[in-house]
PDB file of C-alpha atoms and ligand atoms in Angstrom:
ATOM      1  CA  MET A 134     -16.972 267.254 -12.927  1.00 42.00           C
ATOM      2  CA  THR A 135     -20.485 268.175 -14.095  1.00 46.00           C
ATOM      3  CA  SER A 136     -21.821 264.986 -15.739  1.00 58.00           C
ATOM      4  CA  PHE A 137     -21.144 261.840 -13.720  1.00 71.00           C
ATOM      5  CA  PRO A 138     -18.859 259.487 -15.670  1.00 83.00           C
ATOM      6  CA  ARG A 139     -19.504 255.793 -16.042  1.00 95.00           C
ATOM      7  CA  ILE A 140     -17.050 253.862 -13.867  1.00 97.00           C
ATOM      8  CA  ARG A 141     -16.256 250.264 -14.767  1.00 97.00           C
ATOM      9  CA  VAL A 142     -14.084 248.175 -12.455  1.00 98.00           C
ATOM     10  CA  PHE A 143     -12.558 244.839 -13.441  1.00 98.00           C
ATOM     11  CA  ALA A 144     -11.190 242.109 -11.191  1.00 96.00           C
ATOM     12  CA  SER A 145      -7.947 241.683 -13.109  1.00 96.00           C
ATOM     13  CA  VAL A 146      -5.727 243.545 -15.539  1.00 96.00           C
ATOM     14  CA  ASP A 147      -6.457 240.921 -18.201  1.00 97.00           C
ATOM     15  CA  GLU A 148     -10.192 241.463 -17.803  1.00 98.00           C
ATOM     16  CA  LEU A 149      -9.660 245.215 -17.921  1.00 98.00           C
ATOM     17  CA  ASN A 150      -7.610 244.978 -21.105  1.00 98.00           C
ATOM     18  CA  ASP A 151     -10.075 242.564 -22.741  1.00 98.00           C
ATOM     19  CA  ASN A 152     -12.915 244.982 -22.094  1.00 98.00           C
ATOM     20  CA  VAL A 153     -11.003 247.925 -23.517  1.00 98.00           C
ATOM     21  CA  VAL A 154     -10.318 245.842 -26.633  1.00 98.00           C
ATOM     22  CA  ASP A 155     -14.033 245.027 -26.859  1.00 98.00           C
ATOM     23  CA  LEU A 156     -14.963 248.687 -26.474  1.00 98.00           C
ATOM     24  CA  PHE A 157     -12.464 249.692 -29.173  1.00 98.00           C
ATOM     25  CA  ILE A 158     -13.908 247.112 -31.593  1.00 98.00           C
ATOM     26  CA  ASP A 159     -17.500 248.075 -30.811  1.00 98.00           C
ATOM     27  CA  CYS A 160     -16.721 251.773 -31.212  1.00 98.00           C
ATOM     28  CA  ALA A 161     -14.934 251.126 -34.505  1.00 98.00           C
ATOM     29  CA  ARG A 162     -17.866 249.123 -35.878  1.00 98.00           C
ATOM     30  CA  THR A 163     -20.421 251.732 -34.841  1.00 98.00           C
ATOM     31  CA  SER A 164     -18.370 254.614 -36.230  1.00 98.00           C
ATOM     32  CA  MET A 165     -17.728 252.869 -39.549  1.00 98.00           C
ATOM     33  CA  ALA A 166     -21.406 252.029 -39.908  1.00 98.00           C
ATOM     34  CA  GLU A 167     -22.319 255.668 -39.293  1.00 97.00           C
ATOM     35  CA  SER A 168     -19.534 257.563 -41.070  1.00 97.00           C
ATOM     36  CA  GLY A 169     -17.483 255.027 -42.978  1.00 98.00           C
ATOM     37  CA  ARG A 170     -14.416 255.629 -40.842  1.00 98.00           C
ATOM     38  CA  PHE A 171     -13.106 255.351 -37.269  1.00 98.00           C
ATOM     39  CA  THR A 172     -11.004 258.178 -35.882  1.00 98.00           C
ATOM     40  CA  VAL A 173      -9.174 257.329 -32.663  1.00 98.00           C
ATOM     41  CA  ALA A 174      -6.572 259.141 -30.569  1.00 99.00           C
ATOM     42  CA  LEU A 175      -4.444 256.726 -28.578  1.00 98.00           C
ATOM     43  CA  ALA A 176      -2.928 257.144 -25.137  1.00 98.00           C
ATOM     44  CA  GLY A 177       0.761 256.749 -24.533  1.00 98.00           C
ATOM     45  CA  GLY A 178       2.609 255.377 -21.549  1.00 97.00           C
ATOM     46  CA  SER A 179       2.690 251.789 -20.322  1.00 97.00           C
ATOM     47  CA  THR A 180      -0.916 251.057 -19.339  1.00 98.00           C
ATOM     48  CA  PRO A 181      -2.456 250.838 -22.822  1.00 98.00           C
ATOM     49  CA  GLN A 182       0.425 248.924 -24.452  1.00 98.00           C
ATOM     50  CA  PRO A 183      -1.034 245.454 -23.739  1.00 98.00           C
ATOM     51  CA  VAL A 184      -4.390 246.631 -25.076  1.00 98.00           C
ATOM     52  CA  TYR A 185      -2.801 247.606 -28.384  1.00 98.00           C
ATOM     53  CA  ALA A 186      -0.857 244.340 -28.488  1.00 98.00           C
ATOM     54  CA  ARG A 187      -4.040 242.345 -27.853  1.00 98.00           C
ATOM     55  CA  LEU A 188      -5.883 244.227 -30.615  1.00 98.00           C
ATOM     56  CA  ALA A 189      -3.174 242.988 -32.989  1.00 98.00           C
ATOM     57  CA  THR A 190      -3.740 239.307 -32.148  1.00 98.00           C
ATOM     58  CA  ASP A 191      -6.298 236.748 -33.298  1.00 96.00           C
ATOM     59  CA  PRO A 192      -9.263 236.844 -33.144  1.00 95.00           C
ATOM     60  CA  PHE A 193      -9.419 240.561 -32.404  1.00 97.00           C
ATOM     61  CA  LYS A 194      -7.365 241.966 -35.279  1.00 97.00           C
ATOM     62  CA  ASP A 195      -9.762 240.560 -37.878  1.00 97.00           C
ATOM     63  CA  GLN A 196     -12.694 242.217 -36.145  1.00 98.00           C
ATOM     64  CA  VAL A 197     -11.616 245.708 -37.263  1.00 98.00           C
ATOM     65  CA  ASP A 198     -11.559 246.987 -40.842  1.00 98.00           C
ATOM     66  CA  TRP A 199      -8.154 248.635 -40.398  1.00 98.00           C
ATOM     67  CA  SER A 200      -8.383 250.209 -43.874  1.00 98.00           C
ATOM     68  CA  ARG A 201     -10.952 252.614 -42.427  1.00 98.00           C
ATOM     69  CA  VAL A 202      -9.157 253.455 -39.189  1.00 98.00           C
ATOM     70  CA  HIS A 203      -7.390 256.791 -38.690  1.00 98.00           C
ATOM     71  CA  LEU A 204      -4.858 256.620 -35.871  1.00 98.00           C
ATOM     72  CA  PHE A 205      -3.862 259.728 -33.966  1.00 98.00           C
ATOM     73  CA  TRP A 206      -1.983 260.193 -30.718  1.00 98.00           C
ATOM     74  CA  GLY A 207      -3.453 262.019 -27.752  1.00 98.00           C
ATOM     75  CA  ASP A 208       0.016 263.157 -26.865  1.00 98.00           C
ATOM     76  CA  GLU A 209       3.644 262.605 -27.687  1.00 98.00           C
ATOM     77  CA  ARG A 210       6.980 263.112 -26.106  1.00 98.00           C
ATOM     78  CA  TYR A 211       9.238 265.532 -27.973  1.00 98.00           C
ATOM     79  CA  VAL A 212      11.689 262.821 -28.955  1.00 98.00           C
ATOM     80  CA  PRO A 213      12.566 261.127 -32.260  1.00 98.00           C
ATOM     81  CA  SER A 214       9.901 258.695 -33.416  1.00 98.00           C
ATOM     82  CA  ASP A 215      12.310 255.783 -33.010  1.00 98.00           C
ATOM     83  CA  ASP A 216      13.208 256.783 -29.453  1.00 98.00           C
ATOM     84  CA  GLU A 217      12.277 254.290 -26.747  1.00 98.00           C
ATOM     85  CA  GLN A 218      10.259 257.058 -25.070  1.00 98.00           C
ATOM     86  CA  SER A 219       8.199 257.675 -28.208  1.00 98.00           C
ATOM     87  CA  ASN A 220       4.481 256.885 -27.980  1.00 98.00           C
ATOM     88  CA  TYR A 221       4.496 256.463 -31.747  1.00 98.00           C
ATOM     89  CA  ARG A 222       7.192 253.776 -31.463  1.00 98.00           C
ATOM     90  CA  MET A 223       5.244 252.018 -28.691  1.00 98.00           C
ATOM     91  CA  VAL A 224       2.079 251.865 -30.827  1.00 98.00           C
ATOM     92  CA  ARG A 225       4.027 250.935 -33.960  1.00 98.00           C
ATOM     93  CA  GLU A 226       5.638 247.939 -32.228  1.00 98.00           C
ATOM     94  CA  ALA A 227       2.493 246.829 -30.369  1.00 98.00           C
ATOM     95  CA  LEU A 228      -0.087 247.382 -33.106  1.00 98.00           C
ATOM     96  CA  MET A 229       0.783 249.075 -36.384  1.00 98.00           C
ATOM     97  CA  ASP A 230       3.465 246.613 -37.475  1.00 97.00           C
ATOM     98  CA  ARG A 231       0.914 243.823 -37.076  1.00 98.00           C
ATOM     99  CA  VAL A 232      -2.300 245.137 -38.671  1.00 98.00           C
ATOM    100  CA  PRO A 233      -2.941 246.570 -42.167  1.00 98.00           C
ATOM    101  CA  ILE A 234      -3.495 250.253 -41.443  1.00 98.00           C
ATOM    102  CA  PRO A 235      -2.850 252.360 -44.573  1.00 98.00           C
ATOM    103  CA  SER A 236       0.280 254.446 -43.961  1.00 97.00           C
ATOM    104  CA  ASP A 237      -1.557 257.684 -44.753  1.00 98.00           C
ATOM    105  CA  HIS A 238      -4.038 256.843 -41.996  1.00 98.00           C
ATOM    106  CA  VAL A 239      -1.281 256.844 -39.390  1.00 98.00           C
ATOM    107  CA  HIS A 240      -1.074 260.424 -38.195  1.00 98.00           C
ATOM    108  CA  ARG A 241       2.282 260.604 -36.473  1.00 98.00           C
ATOM    109  CA  VAL A 242       3.364 263.689 -34.563  1.00 98.00           C
ATOM    110  CA  ARG A 243       6.340 264.946 -36.553  1.00 98.00           C
ATOM    111  CA  THR A 244       8.766 265.418 -33.710  1.00 98.00           C
ATOM    112  CA  GLU A 245      11.598 265.929 -36.178  1.00 98.00           C
ATOM    113  CA  GLN A 246      10.173 269.407 -36.710  1.00 98.00           C
ATOM    114  CA  ALA A 247      10.782 272.334 -34.397  1.00 98.00           C
ATOM    115  CA  LEU A 248       8.515 271.975 -31.365  1.00 98.00           C
ATOM    116  CA  GLN A 249       5.925 274.637 -32.210  1.00 98.00           C
ATOM    117  CA  ASP A 250       5.951 273.629 -35.882  1.00 98.00           C
ATOM    118  CA  ALA A 251       5.264 270.029 -34.881  1.00 98.00           C
ATOM    119  CA  ALA A 252       2.264 271.135 -32.823  1.00 98.00           C
ATOM    120  CA  ARG A 253       0.839 273.357 -35.551  1.00 98.00           C
ATOM    121  CA  SER A 254       1.385 270.862 -38.350  1.00 98.00           C
ATOM    122  CA  TYR A 255      -0.352 268.186 -36.278  1.00 98.00           C
ATOM    123  CA  GLU A 256      -3.322 270.424 -35.677  1.00 98.00           C
ATOM    124  CA  ASN A 257      -3.430 271.171 -39.411  1.00 98.00           C
ATOM    125  CA  GLU A 258      -3.474 267.436 -40.085  1.00 98.00           C
ATOM    126  CA  MET A 259      -6.362 267.095 -37.639  1.00 98.00           C
ATOM    127  CA  ARG A 260      -8.208 269.971 -39.329  1.00 97.00           C
ATOM    128  CA  HIS A 261      -7.866 268.196 -42.657  1.00 96.00           C
ATOM    129  CA  LEU A 262      -9.818 265.266 -41.212  1.00 96.00           C
ATOM    130  CA  PHE A 263     -12.132 267.435 -39.103  1.00 97.00           C
ATOM    131  CA  PRO A 264     -12.936 270.516 -41.246  1.00 91.00           C
ATOM    132  CA  VAL A 265     -15.315 271.818 -38.630  1.00 89.00           C
ATOM    133  CA  GLU A 266     -15.111 273.898 -35.510  1.00 90.00           C
ATOM    134  CA  LEU A 267     -13.901 271.048 -33.274  1.00 94.00           C
ATOM    135  CA  PRO A 268     -12.341 267.596 -33.847  1.00 97.00           C
ATOM    136  CA  ARG A 269     -14.983 265.041 -33.013  1.00 97.00           C
ATOM    137  CA  PHE A 270     -12.881 261.907 -32.520  1.00 98.00           C
ATOM    138  CA  ASP A 271     -14.940 258.733 -32.390  1.00 98.00           C
ATOM    139  CA  LEU A 272     -12.764 257.559 -29.505  1.00 98.00           C
ATOM    140  CA  ILE A 273     -10.039 259.097 -27.376  1.00 98.00           C
ATOM    141  CA  LEU A 274      -8.161 256.745 -25.070  1.00 98.00           C
ATOM    142  CA  LEU A 275      -6.483 258.500 -22.142  1.00 98.00           C
ATOM    143  CA  GLY A 276      -4.380 257.439 -19.195  1.00 98.00           C
ATOM    144  CA  MET A 277      -3.813 259.181 -15.871  1.00 98.00           C
ATOM    145  CA  GLY A 278      -0.630 259.803 -13.978  1.00 98.00           C
ATOM    146  CA  GLU A 279      -0.336 259.547 -10.180  1.00 98.00           C
ATOM    147  CA  ASP A 280      -0.230 263.354 -10.218  1.00 98.00           C
ATOM    148  CA  GLY A 281      -3.607 263.591 -11.942  1.00 98.00           C
ATOM    149  CA  HIS A 282      -2.309 264.515 -15.387  1.00 98.00           C
ATOM    150  CA  THR A 283      -3.796 263.119 -18.542  1.00 98.00           C
ATOM    151  CA  ALA A 284      -2.351 263.127 -22.044  1.00 98.00           C
ATOM    152  CA  SER A 285       0.425 265.683 -21.526  1.00 98.00           C
ATOM    153  CA  LEU A 286      -1.739 268.105 -19.571  1.00 98.00           C
ATOM    154  CA  PHE A 287       0.162 268.285 -16.316  1.00 98.00           C
ATOM    155  CA  PRO A 288      -0.776 270.047 -13.081  1.00 98.00           C
ATOM    156  CA  HIS A 289      -0.056 273.787 -13.233  1.00 97.00           C
ATOM    157  CA  SER A 290       1.123 273.560 -16.845  1.00 97.00           C
ATOM    158  CA  MET A 291       0.377 276.280 -19.373  1.00 97.00           C
ATOM    159  CA  GLY A 292      -1.594 273.892 -21.555  1.00 98.00           C
ATOM    160  CA  LEU A 293      -4.406 273.580 -19.019  1.00 98.00           C
ATOM    161  CA  SER A 294      -5.773 276.990 -19.949  1.00 98.00           C
ATOM    162  CA  GLU A 295      -5.671 276.553 -23.742  1.00 98.00           C
ATOM    163  CA  SER A 296      -9.192 277.246 -24.943  1.00 97.00           C
ATOM    164  CA  THR A 297      -8.970 277.460 -28.745  1.00 97.00           C
ATOM    165  CA  ARG A 298      -6.156 275.347 -30.167  1.00 98.00           C
ATOM    166  CA  TRP A 299      -6.554 271.605 -30.558  1.00 98.00           C
ATOM    167  CA  PHE A 300      -2.963 270.447 -30.224  1.00 98.00           C
ATOM    168  CA  ILE A 301      -0.112 272.240 -28.487  1.00 98.00           C
ATOM    169  CA  ALA A 302       3.371 271.982 -27.078  1.00 98.00           C
ATOM    170  CA  ASN A 303       3.381 271.788 -23.284  1.00 98.00           C
ATOM    171  CA  THR A 304       6.304 271.736 -20.874  1.00 96.00           C
ATOM    172  CA  ILE A 305       6.207 269.512 -17.801  1.00 96.00           C
ATOM    173  CA  PRO A 306       6.520 272.027 -14.933  1.00 95.00           C
ATOM    174  CA  GLY A 307       9.708 271.741 -12.933  1.00 94.00           C
ATOM    175  CA  THR A 308      11.476 269.984 -15.783  1.00 93.00           C
ATOM    176  CA  ASN A 309      12.609 270.966 -19.250  1.00 88.00           C
ATOM    177  CA  GLN A 310      10.707 268.041 -20.731  1.00 96.00           C
ATOM    178  CA  GLU A 311       8.755 269.170 -23.776  1.00 98.00           C
ATOM    179  CA  ARG A 312       5.597 267.357 -24.708  1.00 98.00           C
ATOM    180  CA  LEU A 313       2.895 267.717 -27.358  1.00 98.00           C
ATOM    181  CA  THR A 314      -0.738 267.150 -26.476  1.00 98.00           C
ATOM    182  CA  LEU A 315      -4.388 267.406 -27.349  1.00 98.00           C
ATOM    183  CA  THR A 316      -6.026 270.243 -25.474  1.00 98.00           C
ATOM    184  CA  PHE A 317      -9.174 269.997 -23.369  1.00 98.00           C
ATOM    185  CA  PRO A 318     -11.335 271.602 -26.098  1.00 98.00           C
ATOM    186  CA  ALA A 319     -10.220 268.820 -28.454  1.00 98.00           C
ATOM    187  CA  ILE A 320     -10.576 266.049 -25.881  1.00 98.00           C
ATOM    188  CA  ASN A 321     -14.015 267.232 -24.771  1.00 98.00           C
ATOM    189  CA  ALA A 322     -15.331 267.346 -28.350  1.00 98.00           C
ATOM    190  CA  ALA A 323     -14.999 263.566 -28.682  1.00 98.00           C
ATOM    191  CA  ARG A 324     -17.891 261.140 -29.026  1.00 98.00           C
ATOM    192  CA  CYS A 325     -16.367 258.773 -26.497  1.00 98.00           C
ATOM    193  CA  VAL A 326     -13.509 259.237 -24.041  1.00 98.00           C
ATOM    194  CA  VAL A 327     -12.107 256.320 -22.072  1.00 98.00           C
ATOM    195  CA  VAL A 328      -9.783 256.953 -19.128  1.00 98.00           C
ATOM    196  CA  LEU A 329      -7.855 253.730 -18.560  1.00 98.00           C
ATOM    197  CA  VAL A 330      -6.125 253.392 -15.182  1.00 98.00           C
ATOM    198  CA  ARG A 331      -4.423 250.373 -13.668  1.00 98.00           C
ATOM    199  CA  GLY A 332      -2.691 249.724 -10.339  1.00 98.00           C
ATOM    200  CA  LYS A 333      -2.912 250.507  -6.646  1.00 98.00           C
ATOM    201  CA  SER A 334      -0.340 253.263  -7.023  1.00 98.00           C
ATOM    202  CA  LYS A 335      -3.020 255.397  -8.664  1.00 98.00           C
ATOM    203  CA  ALA A 336      -5.859 254.536  -6.265  1.00 98.00           C
ATOM    204  CA  ASP A 337      -5.494 257.689  -4.155  1.00 98.00           C
ATOM    205  CA  MET A 338      -5.581 259.957  -7.192  1.00 98.00           C
ATOM    206  CA  VAL A 339      -8.483 258.041  -8.774  1.00 98.00           C
ATOM    207  CA  ALA A 340     -10.508 258.553  -5.589  1.00 98.00           C
ATOM    208  CA  ALA A 341      -9.449 262.218  -5.315  1.00 98.00           C
ATOM    209  CA  VAL A 342     -10.435 262.832  -8.937  1.00 98.00           C
ATOM    210  CA  LEU A 343     -13.744 260.973  -8.941  1.00 97.00           C
ATOM    211  CA  HIS A 344     -14.930 261.638  -5.403  1.00 95.00           C
ATOM    212  CA  GLY A 345     -12.904 264.633  -4.237  1.00 96.00           C
ATOM    213  CA  PRO A 346     -13.407 268.359  -4.795  1.00 97.00           C
ATOM    214  CA  GLN A 347     -12.789 269.795  -8.247  1.00 97.00           C
ATOM    215  CA  ASP A 348      -9.353 271.331  -8.639  1.00 98.00           C
ATOM    216  CA  LEU A 349      -8.350 271.436 -12.286  1.00 97.00           C
ATOM    217  CA  MET A 350      -4.904 272.872 -11.678  1.00 98.00           C
ATOM    218  CA  GLU A 351      -4.012 270.101  -9.233  1.00 98.00           C
ATOM    219  CA  LYS A 352      -6.052 267.317 -10.898  1.00 98.00           C
ATOM    220  CA  PRO A 353      -6.205 268.135 -14.639  1.00 98.00           C
ATOM    221  CA  VAL A 354      -7.925 264.873 -15.594  1.00 98.00           C
ATOM    222  CA  GLN A 355     -11.020 266.256 -13.839  1.00 98.00           C
ATOM    223  CA  ALA A 356     -11.391 268.615 -16.815  1.00 98.00           C
ATOM    224  CA  VAL A 357     -12.108 265.633 -19.090  1.00 98.00           C
ATOM    225  CA  ASN A 358     -15.842 265.962 -19.583  1.00 97.00           C
ATOM    226  CA  PRO A 359     -17.026 265.507 -23.186  1.00 97.00           C
ATOM    227  CA  ALA A 360     -19.824 267.998 -23.844  1.00 94.00           C
ATOM    228  CA  GLU A 361     -21.719 265.731 -26.235  1.00 96.00           C
ATOM    229  CA  GLY A 362     -20.010 262.433 -25.665  1.00 97.00           C
ATOM    230  CA  GLU A 363     -19.598 259.522 -23.322  1.00 97.00           C
ATOM    231  CA  LEU A 364     -16.975 259.402 -20.581  1.00 98.00           C
ATOM    232  CA  VAL A 365     -16.013 256.002 -19.221  1.00 98.00           C
ATOM    233  CA  TRP A 366     -13.412 255.290 -16.575  1.00 98.00           C
ATOM    234  CA  MET A 367     -12.067 251.747 -16.901  1.00 98.00           C
ATOM    235  CA  LEU A 368     -10.146 250.565 -13.854  1.00 98.00           C
ATOM    236  CA  ASP A 369      -8.713 247.436 -12.391  1.00 98.00           C
ATOM    237  CA  GLU A 370      -9.489 246.693  -8.726  1.00 97.00           C
ATOM    238  CA  GLY A 371      -6.163 248.128  -7.667  1.00 97.00           C
ATOM    239  CA  ALA A 372      -6.821 251.533  -9.178  1.00 98.00           C
ATOM    240  CA  ALA A 373     -10.397 251.461  -7.832  1.00 98.00           C
ATOM    241  CA  SER A 374      -9.436 250.264  -4.349  1.00 97.00           C
ATOM    242  CA  LYS A 375     -10.032 253.645  -2.685  1.00 97.00           C
ATOM    243  CA  LEU A 376     -13.382 254.287  -4.359  1.00 96.00           C
ATOM    244  CA  SER A 377     -16.557 254.041  -2.299  1.00 87.00           C
ATOM    245  CA  GLY A 378     -19.714 252.400  -3.622  1.00 78.00           C
ATOM    246  CA  GLU A 379     -20.295 249.549  -5.977  1.00 74.00           C
ATOM    247  CA  HIS A 380     -19.050 249.599  -9.567  1.00 74.00           C
ATOM    248  CA  SER A 381     -19.731 246.935 -12.163  1.00 74.00           C
ATOM    249  CA  GLY A 382     -17.361 245.713 -14.827  1.00 85.00           C
TER     250      GLY A 382
HETATM  251  C1  LIG B 547       2.234 259.568 -21.840  1.00 66.52           C
HETATM  252  C2  LIG B 547       0.761 259.452 -21.646  1.00 66.52           C
HETATM  253  C3  LIG B 547       0.419 259.852 -20.244  1.00 66.52           C
HETATM  254  C4  LIG B 547       0.063 258.560 -19.563  1.00 66.52           C
HETATM  255  C5  LIG B 547       0.118 258.685 -18.077  1.00 66.52           C
HETATM  256  C6  LIG B 547       0.017 257.292 -17.437  1.00 66.52           C
HETATM  257  O1  LIG B 547       2.681 260.050 -22.884  1.00 66.52           O
HETATM  258  O2  LIG B 547       2.927 259.070 -20.939  1.00 66.52           O
HETATM  259  O3  LIG B 547      -0.016 259.945 -22.542  1.00 66.52           O
HETATM  260  O4  LIG B 547      -0.624 260.750 -20.084  1.00 66.52           O
HETATM  261  O5  LIG B 547      -1.239 258.158 -19.975  1.00 66.52           O
HETATM  262  O6  LIG B 547       1.350 259.278 -17.732  1.00 66.52           O
HETATM  263  O7  LIG B 547       1.164 256.588 -17.854  1.00 66.52           O
HETATM  264  P1  LIG B 547       1.313 255.026 -17.482  1.00 66.52           P
HETATM  265  O8  LIG B 547       0.238 254.307 -18.231  1.00 66.52           O
HETATM  266  O9  LIG B 547       2.691 254.677 -17.994  1.00 66.52           O
HETATM  267  O10 LIG B 547       1.161 254.900 -15.995  1.00 66.52           O
END
């Protein structure tokens, strides 16, 4: 990892989630003031769900002009959008059903299409919003698995080496599970990337990623390094419990 990321550690999961909500709101306000819109790619999985749910509650939900938000997904499972494994369904239930985002601002991965078509049509939808050489999301929220993956960029997967496309299909090695994911060129073009990690079960990998040697095949999240953007790791004390040194909230 070339530029050292900012690491913020919070005493509790509630404090962690509150601070991610605050960052989301601040980033939305800044982006809207500068460009009139806020483009965000959301993480899937279980960690961010309470953040999305909190964003949809008072007083937070009235602090965002949802009419100017464009929601994308950093990755998606190749399942129907109403499947319990769907990241779209998770965000719809936690957030979208409870705030007034215009339907044409919700950029769902069309998993009803053939896999490669779904990836290409999603990238085309991104290119419509970002008609330039790279998609400069205002915010990308990522998680991390215990194996060091992020989005759906898994260790030793083909997607790790993608250097031109923005959004691709990627198979989880050792399984036949198909995923769809932003690529590192797309992630690293963002203005702000937040890696949100919670729980002691991830402490070893957090320490290996942040303080260990670089090994992008084994620890893909180490490749997250926005060229002209901010990288912030936001951890609870459990996830940070193997880190040396002091880190503020
Ligand atoms: C997904 C996510 C994935 C997730 C990590 C952590 O689709 O599952 O995008 O990258 O962030 O697997 O998942 P948890 O938050 O459930 O631990």
